Amino acid sequence: MSGDTEQDGDKMSKPVYILNGPNLNLLGTREPDIYGSDTLGDIEARLNTLAGNAKIVFRQTNHEGELVDWVQEASTQAGALIVNAGAYTHTSVALHDALRACDVPIIEVHLSNPAARESFRKRNFVAPVAKGTIAGFGAQGYELALQAALKLIT
Ligand code: CA2
């Protein structure tokens, strides 16, 4: 595209990282009333279709340090970062610090709406360092987040 800087070109060729935190590997197996009946694999497949020519890197971990490592990796390797940190959203200063140091736009996503649930879910260490949050729309929230991320980097 004429007028784009070399830096913009670089950003556009980088993948969107989509990082998922603890217990999200259980999606589709229980609590469908809260989290829906799609598995994480179903969501990943839909995002790959939606991404078209853009690349996505889709991962899940149950380990806080691994999530921190991946956020640090995203800072240099990704064009944008989508994160559903699961319960670490409400507990992890380490994740907050990693996201704060991350040089790419961050979009927070949640299947449920934590603000409408138990009071311990109201504390949030991710939202203050995210560009925006999509919550309460189930698996569709990931698609909305990817649309937003692609618009940010193209
Ligand atoms: O709504 C979300 O996406 C959450 O990030 C999900 C987390 C929860 O701790 C957050 O407050 C909100 C929980 C993920 C656990 O997912 C399960 C899925 C199926 C069965 C059991 C757990």
CSV table of N, CA and C and ligand atoms in Angstrom, one decimal:
chain,number,residue,atom,x,y,z
A,1,MET,N,0.9,-1.2,0.0
A,1,MET,CA,0.0,0.0,0.0
A,1,MET,C,0.9,1.2,0.0
A,2,SER,N,0.6,2.2,-0.9
A,2,SER,CA,1.5,3.4,-1.0
A,2,SER,C,1.3,4.2,0.3
A,3,GLY,N,2.4,4.8,0.8
A,3,GLY,CA,2.3,5.6,2.0
A,3,GLY,C,2.6,4.8,3.3
A,4,ASP,N,2.5,3.4,3.2
A,4,ASP,CA,2.8,2.6,4.4
A,4,ASP,C,4.3,2.7,4.7
A,5,THR,N,4.7,2.8,5.9
A,5,THR,CA,6.1,2.7,6.3
A,5,THR,C,6.5,1.3,6.3
A,6,GLU,N,7.9,1.1,6.4
A,6,GLU,CA,8.4,-0.3,6.5
A,6,GLU,C,7.9,-0.9,7.7
A,7,GLN,N,7.7,-0.1,8.8
A,7,GLN,CA,7.3,-0.7,10.1
A,7,GLN,C,5.8,-1.2,10.0
A,8,ASP,N,5.0,-0.5,9.2
A,8,ASP,CA,3.6,-0.9,9.0
A,8,ASP,C,3.6,-2.2,8.3
A,9,GLY,N,4.4,-2.3,7.3
A,9,GLY,CA,4.4,-3.6,6.5
A,9,GLY,C,4.8,-4.7,7.4
A,10,ASP,N,5.7,-4.5,8.3
A,10,ASP,CA,6.2,-5.5,9.2
A,10,ASP,C,5.0,-6.0,10.1
A,11,LYS,N,4.3,-5.0,10.6
A,11,LYS,CA,3.2,-5.3,11.5
A,11,LYS,C,2.1,-6.1,10.8
A,12,MET,N,1.9,-5.8,9.6
A,12,MET,CA,0.8,-6.4,8.8
A,12,MET,C,1.2,-7.9,8.5
A,13,SER,N,2.5,-8.2,8.4
A,13,SER,CA,2.9,-9.5,8.0
A,13,SER,C,3.0,-10.4,9.3
A,14,LYS,N,2.9,-9.8,10.5
A,14,LYS,CA,3.0,-10.6,11.7
A,14,LYS,C,1.7,-11.3,12.1
A,15,PRO,N,1.7,-12.5,12.7
A,15,PRO,CA,0.5,-13.1,13.1
A,15,PRO,C,-0.2,-12.4,14.3
A,16,VAL,N,-1.5,-12.7,14.4
A,16,VAL,CA,-2.3,-12.3,15.6
A,16,VAL,C,-2.1,-13.5,16.6
A,17,TYR,N,-1.6,-13.2,17.7
A,17,TYR,CA,-1.5,-14.2,18.8
A,17,TYR,C,-2.8,-14.3,19.6
A,18,ILE,N,-3.3,-15.5,19.8
A,18,ILE,CA,-4.5,-15.6,20.6
A,18,ILE,C,-4.2,-16.6,21.7
A,19,LEU,N,-4.1,-16.1,22.9
A,19,LEU,CA,-3.6,-16.8,24.1
A,19,LEU,C,-4.7,-17.1,25.1
A,20,ASN,N,-4.8,-18.3,25.5
A,20,ASN,CA,-5.9,-18.8,26.4
A,20,ASN,C,-5.3,-19.3,27.7
A,21,GLY,N,-5.9,-19.0,28.8
A,21,GLY,CA,-5.4,-19.3,30.1
A,21,GLY,C,-6.0,-20.6,30.7
A,22,PRO,N,-5.9,-20.8,32.0
A,22,PRO,CA,-6.2,-22.0,32.7
A,22,PRO,C,-7.6,-22.5,32.5
A,23,ASN,N,-7.8,-23.8,32.3
A,23,ASN,CA,-9.0,-24.5,32.3
A,23,ASN,C,-9.8,-24.3,31.0
A,24,LEU,N,-9.3,-23.4,30.1
A,24,LEU,CA,-10.1,-23.2,28.9
A,24,LEU,C,-10.0,-24.4,28.0
A,25,ASN,N,-9.0,-25.3,28.2
A,25,ASN,CA,-9.0,-26.6,27.5
A,25,ASN,C,-10.2,-27.5,27.8
A,26,LEU,N,-11.0,-27.1,28.9
A,26,LEU,CA,-12.2,-27.9,29.2
A,26,LEU,C,-13.4,-27.4,28.5
A,27,LEU,N,-13.3,-26.3,27.8
A,27,LEU,CA,-14.5,-25.8,27.0
A,27,LEU,C,-15.2,-26.9,26.3
A,28,GLY,N,-16.5,-26.8,26.3
A,28,GLY,CA,-17.3,-27.8,25.6
A,28,GLY,C,-17.6,-29.1,26.3
A,29,THR,N,-16.9,-29.3,27.5
A,29,THR,CA,-17.1,-30.5,28.2
A,29,THR,C,-18.0,-30.4,29.4
A,30,ARG,N,-18.1,-29.1,30.0
A,30,ARG,CA,-19.0,-28.9,31.1
A,30,ARG,C,-19.4,-27.4,31.2
A,31,GLU,N,-20.3,-27.1,32.1
A,31,GLU,CA,-20.8,-25.7,32.2
A,31,GLU,C,-21.1,-25.0,30.9
A,32,PRO,N,-21.9,-25.7,30.0
A,32,PRO,CA,-22.3,-25.0,28.8
A,32,PRO,C,-23.2,-23.8,28.9
A,33,ASP,N,-23.9,-23.8,30.1
A,33,ASP,CA,-24.8,-22.7,30.4
A,33,ASP,C,-24.0,-21.4,30.6
A,34,ILE,N,-22.7,-21.5,31.0
A,34,ILE,CA,-21.9,-20.3,31.2
A,34,ILE,C,-21.0,-20.1,30.1
A,35,TYR,N,-20.4,-21.2,29.6
A,35,TYR,CA,-19.3,-21.0,28.6
A,35,TYR,C,-19.6,-21.5,27.2
A,36,GLY,N,-20.8,-22.0,27.0
A,36,GLY,CA,-21.2,-22.5,25.7
A,36,GLY,C,-20.8,-23.9,25.4
A,37,SER,N,-21.1,-24.5,24.2
A,37,SER,CA,-20.8,-25.9,24.0
A,37,SER,C,-19.7,-26.1,22.9
A,38,ASP,N,-19.1,-24.9,22.4
A,38,ASP,CA,-18.0,-25.1,21.5
A,38,ASP,C,-16.7,-25.5,22.3
A,39,THR,N,-15.9,-26.3,21.7
A,39,THR,CA,-14.6,-26.6,22.2
A,39,THR,C,-13.6,-25.5,21.8
A,40,LEU,N,-12.4,-25.4,22.4
A,40,LEU,CA,-11.4,-24.5,22.0
A,40,LEU,C,-11.0,-24.8,20.6
A,41,GLY,N,-11.0,-26.0,20.2
A,41,GLY,CA,-10.7,-26.4,18.8
A,41,GLY,C,-11.7,-25.9,17.8
A,42,ASP,N,-13.0,-25.9,18.2
A,42,ASP,CA,-14.0,-25.3,17.3
A,42,ASP,C,-13.7,-23.8,17.1
A,43,ILE,N,-13.4,-23.2,18.2
A,43,ILE,CA,-13.1,-21.7,18.1
A,43,ILE,C,-11.9,-21.4,17.2
A,44,GLU,N,-10.9,-22.2,17.5
A,44,GLU,CA,-9.6,-22.0,16.7
A,44,GLU,C,-9.9,-22.2,15.2
A,45,ALA,N,-10.7,-23.2,14.8
A,45,ALA,CA,-11.0,-23.5,13.4
A,45,ALA,C,-11.8,-22.3,12.8
A,46,ARG,N,-12.8,-21.8,13.5
A,46,ARG,CA,-13.5,-20.6,13.0
A,46,ARG,C,-12.6,-19.4,12.8
A,47,LEU,N,-11.7,-19.2,13.8
A,47,LEU,CA,-10.8,-18.1,13.7
A,47,LEU,C,-9.9,-18.2,12.5
A,48,ASN,N,-9.4,-19.4,12.2
A,48,ASN,CA,-8.6,-19.6,11.0
A,48,ASN,C,-9.3,-19.3,9.8
A,49,THR,N,-10.6,-19.7,9.7
A,49,THR,CA,-11.4,-19.3,8.5
A,49,THR,C,-11.5,-17.8,8.4
A,50,LEU,N,-11.9,-17.2,9.5
A,50,LEU,CA,-12.1,-15.7,9.5
A,50,LEU,C,-10.8,-15.0,9.2
A,51,ALA,N,-9.7,-15.5,9.5
A,51,ALA,CA,-8.4,-14.8,9.3
A,51,ALA,C,-8.0,-14.7,7.9
A,52,GLY,N,-8.5,-15.6,7.0
A,52,GLY,CA,-8.2,-15.6,5.6
A,52,GLY,C,-6.7,-15.7,5.4
A,53,ASN,N,-6.1,-14.7,4.7
A,53,ASN,CA,-4.7,-14.8,4.5
A,53,ASN,C,-3.8,-14.4,5.7
A,54,ALA,N,-4.4,-13.8,6.7
A,54,ALA,CA,-3.7,-13.4,7.9
A,54,ALA,C,-3.4,-14.7,8.7
A,55,LYS,N,-2.3,-14.6,9.4
A,55,LYS,CA,-1.9,-15.8,10.2
A,55,LYS,C,-2.3,-15.6,11.7
A,56,ILE,N,-2.7,-16.7,12.3
A,56,ILE,CA,-3.0,-16.6,13.7
A,56,ILE,C,-2.1,-17.7,14.4
A,57,VAL,N,-1.8,-17.4,15.6
A,57,VAL,CA,-1.1,-18.3,16.5
A,57,VAL,C,-2.0,-18.5,17.7
A,58,PHE,N,-2.6,-19.7,17.9
A,58,PHE,CA,-3.6,-20.0,18.9
A,58,PHE,C,-3.1,-21.0,19.9
A,59,ARG,N,-3.1,-20.6,21.2
A,59,ARG,CA,-2.5,-21.5,22.2
A,59,ARG,C,-3.3,-21.4,23.5
A,60,GLN,N,-3.2,-22.5,24.3
A,60,GLN,CA,-3.8,-22.6,25.6
A,60,GLN,C,-2.8,-23.1,26.6
A,61,THR,N,-2.7,-22.6,27.8
A,61,THR,CA,-1.9,-23.1,28.9
A,61,THR,C,-2.6,-23.1,30.2
A,62,ASN,N,-2.3,-24.0,31.1
A,62,ASN,CA,-2.8,-23.9,32.5
A,62,ASN,C,-1.7,-23.3,33.4
A,63,HIS,N,-0.6,-22.8,32.8
A,63,HIS,CA,0.5,-22.4,33.7
A,63,HIS,C,0.8,-20.9,33.5
A,64,GLU,N,0.8,-20.2,34.6
A,64,GLU,CA,1.0,-18.8,34.6
A,64,GLU,C,2.3,-18.3,34.0
A,65,GLY,N,3.4,-19.0,34.3
A,65,GLY,CA,4.7,-18.6,33.8
A,65,GLY,C,4.7,-18.8,32.2
A,66,GLU,N,4.1,-19.9,31.8
A,66,GLU,CA,4.1,-20.1,30.3
A,66,GLU,C,3.3,-19.0,29.6
A,67,LEU,N,2.2,-18.6,30.2
A,67,LEU,CA,1.4,-17.5,29.7
A,67,LEU,C,2.3,-16.2,29.6
A,68,VAL,N,3.0,-15.9,30.7
A,68,VAL,CA,3.9,-14.8,30.7
A,68,VAL,C,4.9,-14.9,29.6
A,69,ASP,N,5.5,-16.1,29.4
A,69,ASP,CA,6.5,-16.3,28.4
A,69,ASP,C,5.9,-16.0,27.0
A,70,TRP,N,4.7,-16.5,26.8
A,70,TRP,CA,4.1,-16.3,25.5
A,70,TRP,C,3.7,-14.8,25.2
A,71,VAL,N,3.4,-14.1,26.3
A,71,VAL,CA,3.1,-12.6,26.1
A,71,VAL,C,4.4,-11.9,25.7
A,72,GLN,N,5.5,-12.3,26.3
A,72,GLN,CA,6.8,-11.7,26.0
A,72,GLN,C,7.1,-12.1,24.5
A,73,GLU,N,6.9,-13.3,24.1
A,73,GLU,CA,7.1,-13.7,22.7
A,73,GLU,C,6.2,-12.8,21.8
A,74,ALA,N,5.0,-12.7,22.1
A,74,ALA,CA,4.1,-11.9,21.3
A,74,ALA,C,4.6,-10.5,21.1
A,75,SER,N,5.2,-9.9,22.1
A,75,SER,CA,5.7,-8.5,22.0
A,75,SER,C,6.6,-8.3,20.8
A,76,THR,N,7.4,-9.3,20.5
A,76,THR,CA,8.3,-9.2,19.3
A,76,THR,C,7.8,-9.9,18.1
A,77,GLN,N,6.9,-10.9,18.2
A,77,GLN,CA,6.6,-11.7,17.1
A,77,GLN,C,5.2,-11.5,16.5
A,78,ALA,N,4.3,-10.8,17.3
A,78,ALA,CA,2.9,-10.7,16.9
A,78,ALA,C,2.6,-9.2,16.4
A,79,GLY,N,1.6,-9.1,15.6
A,79,GLY,CA,1.1,-7.8,15.2
A,79,GLY,C,0.0,-7.3,16.2
A,80,ALA,N,-0.7,-8.2,16.8
A,80,ALA,CA,-1.6,-7.9,17.8
A,80,ALA,C,-1.8,-9.1,18.7
A,81,LEU,N,-2.3,-8.9,19.9
A,81,LEU,CA,-2.5,-10.0,20.9
A,81,LEU,C,-3.9,-10.0,21.4
A,82,ILE,N,-4.6,-11.2,21.3
A,82,ILE,CA,-5.9,-11.4,21.9
A,82,ILE,C,-5.6,-12.3,23.1
A,83,VAL,N,-6.2,-12.0,24.3
A,83,VAL,CA,-5.9,-12.8,25.4
A,83,VAL,C,-7.2,-13.1,26.2
A,84,ASN,N,-7.5,-14.4,26.5
A,84,ASN,CA,-8.5,-14.8,27.5
A,84,ASN,C,-7.6,-15.4,28.6
A,85,ALA,N,-7.3,-14.7,29.6
A,85,ALA,CA,-6.4,-15.2,30.6
A,85,ALA,C,-7.1,-16.0,31.7
A,86,GLY,N,-8.4,-16.3,31.4
A,86,GLY,CA,-9.2,-17.2,32.4
A,86,GLY,C,-9.1,-16.6,33.8
A,87,ALA,N,-8.9,-17.4,34.8
A,87,ALA,CA,-8.9,-16.9,36.2
A,87,ALA,C,-7.7,-16.1,36.5
A,88,TYR,N,-6.6,-16.2,35.7
A,88,TYR,CA,-5.4,-15.3,35.9
A,88,TYR,C,-5.8,-13.8,35.7
A,89,THR,N,-6.9,-13.6,35.0
A,89,THR,CA,-7.4,-12.2,34.8
A,89,THR,C,-7.5,-11.6,36.1
A,90,HIS,N,-8.0,-12.4,37.1
A,90,HIS,CA,-8.4,-11.8,38.4
A,90,HIS,C,-7.3,-11.9,39.5
A,91,THR,N,-6.2,-12.5,39.1
A,91,THR,CA,-5.2,-12.8,40.2
A,91,THR,C,-3.8,-12.4,39.8
A,92,SER,N,-3.4,-12.3,38.6
A,92,SER,CA,-2.0,-12.3,38.2
A,92,SER,C,-1.4,-10.9,37.9
A,93,VAL,N,-0.6,-10.5,38.9
A,93,VAL,CA,0.2,-9.3,38.7
A,93,VAL,C,1.4,-9.6,37.7
A,94,ALA,N,1.9,-10.8,37.7
A,94,ALA,CA,2.9,-11.1,36.7
A,94,ALA,C,2.4,-11.0,35.3
A,95,LEU,N,1.2,-11.4,35.1
A,95,LEU,CA,0.6,-11.3,33.7
A,95,LEU,C,0.4,-9.8,33.4
A,96,HIS,N,-0.1,-9.1,34.4
A,96,HIS,CA,-0.3,-7.6,34.2
A,96,HIS,C,1.0,-7.0,33.8
A,97,ASP,N,2.1,-7.3,34.5
A,97,ASP,CA,3.4,-6.7,34.2
A,97,ASP,C,3.8,-7.0,32.8
A,98,ALA,N,3.6,-8.3,32.4
A,98,ALA,CA,4.1,-8.8,31.1
A,98,ALA,C,3.3,-8.1,30.0
A,99,LEU,N,2.0,-7.9,30.2
A,99,LEU,CA,1.1,-7.2,29.2
A,99,LEU,C,1.4,-5.8,29.1
A,100,ARG,N,1.7,-5.2,30.3
A,100,ARG,CA,2.1,-3.7,30.3
A,100,ARG,C,3.4,-3.5,29.5
A,101,ALA,N,4.3,-4.5,29.5
A,101,ALA,CA,5.5,-4.4,28.8
A,101,ALA,C,5.4,-4.8,27.3
A,102,CYS,N,4.3,-5.3,26.9
A,102,CYS,CA,4.1,-5.8,25.6
A,102,CYS,C,3.8,-4.7,24.6
A,103,ASP,N,4.6,-4.7,23.5
A,103,ASP,CA,4.6,-3.6,22.5
A,103,ASP,C,3.5,-3.6,21.5
A,104,VAL,N,2.6,-4.6,21.5
A,104,VAL,CA,1.5,-4.7,20.5
A,104,VAL,C,0.2,-4.5,21.1
A,105,PRO,N,-0.8,-4.1,20.3
A,105,PRO,CA,-2.2,-3.8,20.9
A,105,PRO,C,-2.8,-5.1,21.4
A,106,ILE,N,-3.4,-5.0,22.6
A,106,ILE,CA,-3.9,-6.1,23.3
A,106,ILE,C,-5.5,-6.0,23.4
A,107,ILE,N,-6.1,-7.1,23.0
A,107,ILE,CA,-7.6,-7.2,23.1
A,107,ILE,C,-7.9,-8.3,24.1
A,108,GLU,N,-8.6,-7.9,25.1
A,108,GLU,CA,-9.1,-8.9,26.1
A,108,GLU,C,-10.4,-9.5,25.7
A,109,VAL,N,-10.5,-10.8,25.9
A,109,VAL,CA,-11.8,-11.5,25.5
A,109,VAL,C,-12.2,-12.4,26.7
A,110,HIS,N,-13.5,-12.5,26.9
A,110,HIS,CA,-14.0,-13.5,27.9
A,110,HIS,C,-15.3,-14.0,27.3
A,111,LEU,N,-15.5,-15.3,27.5
A,111,LEU,CA,-16.8,-15.9,27.0
A,111,LEU,C,-18.0,-15.4,27.8
A,112,SER,N,-17.8,-15.4,29.1
A,112,SER,CA,-18.9,-14.9,30.0
A,112,SER,C,-18.6,-13.4,30.3
A,113,ASN,N,-19.5,-12.8,31.1
A,113,ASN,CA,-19.2,-11.4,31.5
A,113,ASN,C,-18.9,-11.4,32.9
A,114,PRO,N,-17.6,-11.4,33.3
A,114,PRO,CA,-17.2,-11.5,34.7
A,114,PRO,C,-17.8,-10.4,35.5
A,115,ALA,N,-18.1,-9.3,35.0
A,115,ALA,CA,-18.6,-8.2,35.8
A,115,ALA,C,-20.0,-8.5,36.3
A,116,ALA,N,-20.7,-9.5,35.6
A,116,ALA,CA,-22.0,-9.8,36.1
A,116,ALA,C,-22.0,-11.1,36.9
A,117,ARG,N,-20.8,-11.6,37.3
A,117,ARG,CA,-20.7,-12.8,38.1
A,117,ARG,C,-20.3,-12.6,39.5
A,118,GLU,N,-19.6,-13.6,40.1
A,118,GLU,CA,-19.2,-13.4,41.5
A,118,GLU,C,-18.3,-12.2,41.7
A,119,SER,N,-18.3,-11.7,42.9
A,119,SER,CA,-17.5,-10.4,43.2
A,119,SER,C,-16.0,-10.7,43.0
A,120,PHE,N,-15.5,-11.9,43.2
A,120,PHE,CA,-14.1,-12.1,43.0
A,120,PHE,C,-13.6,-12.0,41.6
A,121,ARG,N,-14.6,-12.0,40.7
A,121,ARG,CA,-14.3,-11.8,39.2
A,121,ARG,C,-14.3,-10.4,38.8
A,122,LYS,N,-14.6,-9.5,39.7
A,122,LYS,CA,-14.7,-8.0,39.4
A,122,LYS,C,-13.3,-7.4,39.3
A,123,ARG,N,-12.3,-8.0,40.1
A,123,ARG,CA,-10.9,-7.5,40.0
A,123,ARG,C,-10.3,-8.0,38.7
A,124,ASN,N,-9.7,-7.1,38.0
A,124,ASN,CA,-9.2,-7.4,36.7
A,124,ASN,C,-7.8,-6.8,36.4
A,125,PHE,N,-6.8,-7.7,36.3
A,125,PHE,CA,-5.4,-7.2,36.0
A,125,PHE,C,-5.1,-7.1,34.6
A,126,VAL,N,-6.0,-7.5,33.7
A,126,VAL,CA,-5.8,-7.4,32.2
A,126,VAL,C,-6.4,-6.1,31.6
A,127,ALA,N,-7.6,-5.8,32.0
A,127,ALA,CA,-8.3,-4.7,31.4
A,127,ALA,C,-7.5,-3.4,31.4
A,128,PRO,N,-6.8,-3.0,32.5
A,128,PRO,CA,-6.1,-1.7,32.5
A,128,PRO,C,-5.0,-1.6,31.4
A,129,VAL,N,-4.5,-2.8,30.9
A,129,VAL,CA,-3.5,-2.7,29.9
A,129,VAL,C,-3.9,-3.2,28.5
A,130,ALA,N,-5.2,-3.3,28.4
A,130,ALA,CA,-5.8,-3.7,27.1
A,130,ALA,C,-6.3,-2.5,26.3
A,131,LYS,N,-6.3,-2.6,25.0
A,131,LYS,CA,-6.9,-1.5,24.2
A,131,LYS,C,-8.5,-1.6,24.4
A,132,GLY,N,-9.0,-2.8,24.6
A,132,GLY,CA,-10.4,-3.0,24.8
A,132,GLY,C,-10.7,-4.4,25.2
A,133,THR,N,-12.0,-4.6,25.7
A,133,THR,CA,-12.4,-5.9,26.2
A,133,THR,C,-13.7,-6.3,25.6
A,134,ILE,N,-13.8,-7.5,25.2
A,134,ILE,CA,-15.1,-8.1,24.7
A,134,ILE,C,-15.5,-9.2,25.6
A,135,ALA,N,-16.6,-9.1,26.2
A,135,ALA,CA,-17.0,-10.1,27.2
A,135,ALA,C,-18.5,-10.3,27.2
A,136,GLY,N,-18.9,-11.6,27.4
A,136,GLY,CA,-20.3,-11.9,27.5
A,136,GLY,C,-21.0,-12.4,26.2
A,137,PHE,N,-20.2,-12.5,25.1
A,137,PHE,CA,-20.8,-13.0,23.9
A,137,PHE,C,-20.4,-14.4,23.5
A,138,GLY,N,-20.0,-15.1,24.5
A,138,GLY,CA,-19.6,-16.5,24.2
A,138,GLY,C,-18.5,-16.6,23.2
A,139,ALA,N,-18.4,-17.7,22.4
A,139,ALA,CA,-17.4,-18.0,21.5
A,139,ALA,C,-17.3,-16.9,20.4
A,140,GLN,N,-18.4,-16.3,20.1
A,140,GLN,CA,-18.4,-15.2,19.1
A,140,GLN,C,-17.5,-14.0,19.5
A,141,GLY,N,-17.3,-13.9,20.8
A,141,GLY,CA,-16.4,-12.8,21.3
A,141,GLY,C,-15.0,-12.9,20.7
A,142,TYR,N,-14.5,-14.2,20.4
A,142,TYR,CA,-13.2,-14.4,19.8
A,142,TYR,C,-13.2,-13.8,18.4
A,143,GLU,N,-14.3,-14.1,17.7
A,143,GLU,CA,-14.4,-13.6,16.3
A,143,GLU,C,-14.4,-12.1,16.3
A,144,LEU,N,-15.2,-11.5,17.2
A,144,LEU,CA,-15.2,-10.0,17.3
A,144,LEU,C,-13.9,-9.5,17.6
A,145,ALA,N,-13.2,-10.1,18.5
A,145,ALA,CA,-11.8,-9.7,18.9
A,145,ALA,C,-10.9,-9.8,17.7
A,146,LEU,N,-11.0,-10.9,16.9
A,146,LEU,CA,-10.1,-11.0,15.7
A,146,LEU,C,-10.4,-10.0,14.7
A,147,GLN,N,-11.7,-9.7,14.5
A,147,GLN,CA,-12.0,-8.6,13.5
A,147,GLN,C,-11.4,-7.3,13.9
A,148,ALA,N,-11.5,-7.0,15.2
A,148,ALA,CA,-10.9,-5.8,15.7
A,148,ALA,C,-9.4,-5.8,15.6
A,149,ALA,N,-8.7,-6.9,15.8
A,149,ALA,CA,-7.3,-7.0,15.7
A,149,ALA,C,-6.8,-6.9,14.3
A,150,LEU,N,-7.6,-7.5,13.4
A,150,LEU,CA,-7.2,-7.4,11.9
A,150,LEU,C,-7.3,-6.0,11.5
A,151,LYS,N,-8.4,-5.3,11.9
A,151,LYS,CA,-8.5,-3.9,11.5
A,151,LYS,C,-7.4,-3.0,12.1
A,152,LEU,N,-6.9,-3.4,13.3
A,152,LEU,CA,-5.9,-2.6,13.9
A,152,LEU,C,-4.5,-2.7,13.1
A,153,ILE,N,-4.3,-3.9,12.5
A,153,ILE,CA,-3.0,-4.1,11.9
A,153,ILE,C,-3.0,-4.1,10.4
A,154,THR,N,-4.2,-3.8,9.8
A,154,THR,CA,-4.1,-3.7,8.3
A,154,THR,C,-4.6,-2.3,7.8
B,1,CA2,O1,-15.6,-16.0,30.7
B,1,CA2,C1,-14.4,-16.3,30.5
B,1,CA2,O2,-13.9,-16.4,29.3
B,1,CA2,C2,-13.4,-16.5,31.7
B,1,CA2,O3,-12.2,-16.0,31.3
B,1,CA2,C3,-13.4,-18.0,31.9
B,1,CA2,C4,-12.6,-18.4,33.2
B,1,CA2,C5,-13.1,-17.5,34.4
B,1,CA2,O4,-12.3,-17.8,35.5
B,1,CA2,C6,-13.1,-16.1,34.1
B,1,CA2,O5,-13.6,-15.4,35.2
B,1,CA2,C7,-13.9,-15.7,32.9
B,1,CA2,C8,-12.8,-19.8,33.5
B,1,CA2,C9,-12.4,-20.7,32.4
B,1,CA2,C10,-12.8,-22.1,32.7
B,1,CA2,O6,-13.4,-22.7,31.6
B,1,CA2,C11,-14.1,-23.8,31.8
B,1,CA2,C12,-14.8,-24.3,30.7
B,1,CA2,C13,-15.6,-25.4,30.8
B,1,CA2,C14,-15.6,-26.1,32.0
B,1,CA2,C15,-14.9,-25.7,33.1
B,1,CA2,C16,-14.2,-24.5,33.0
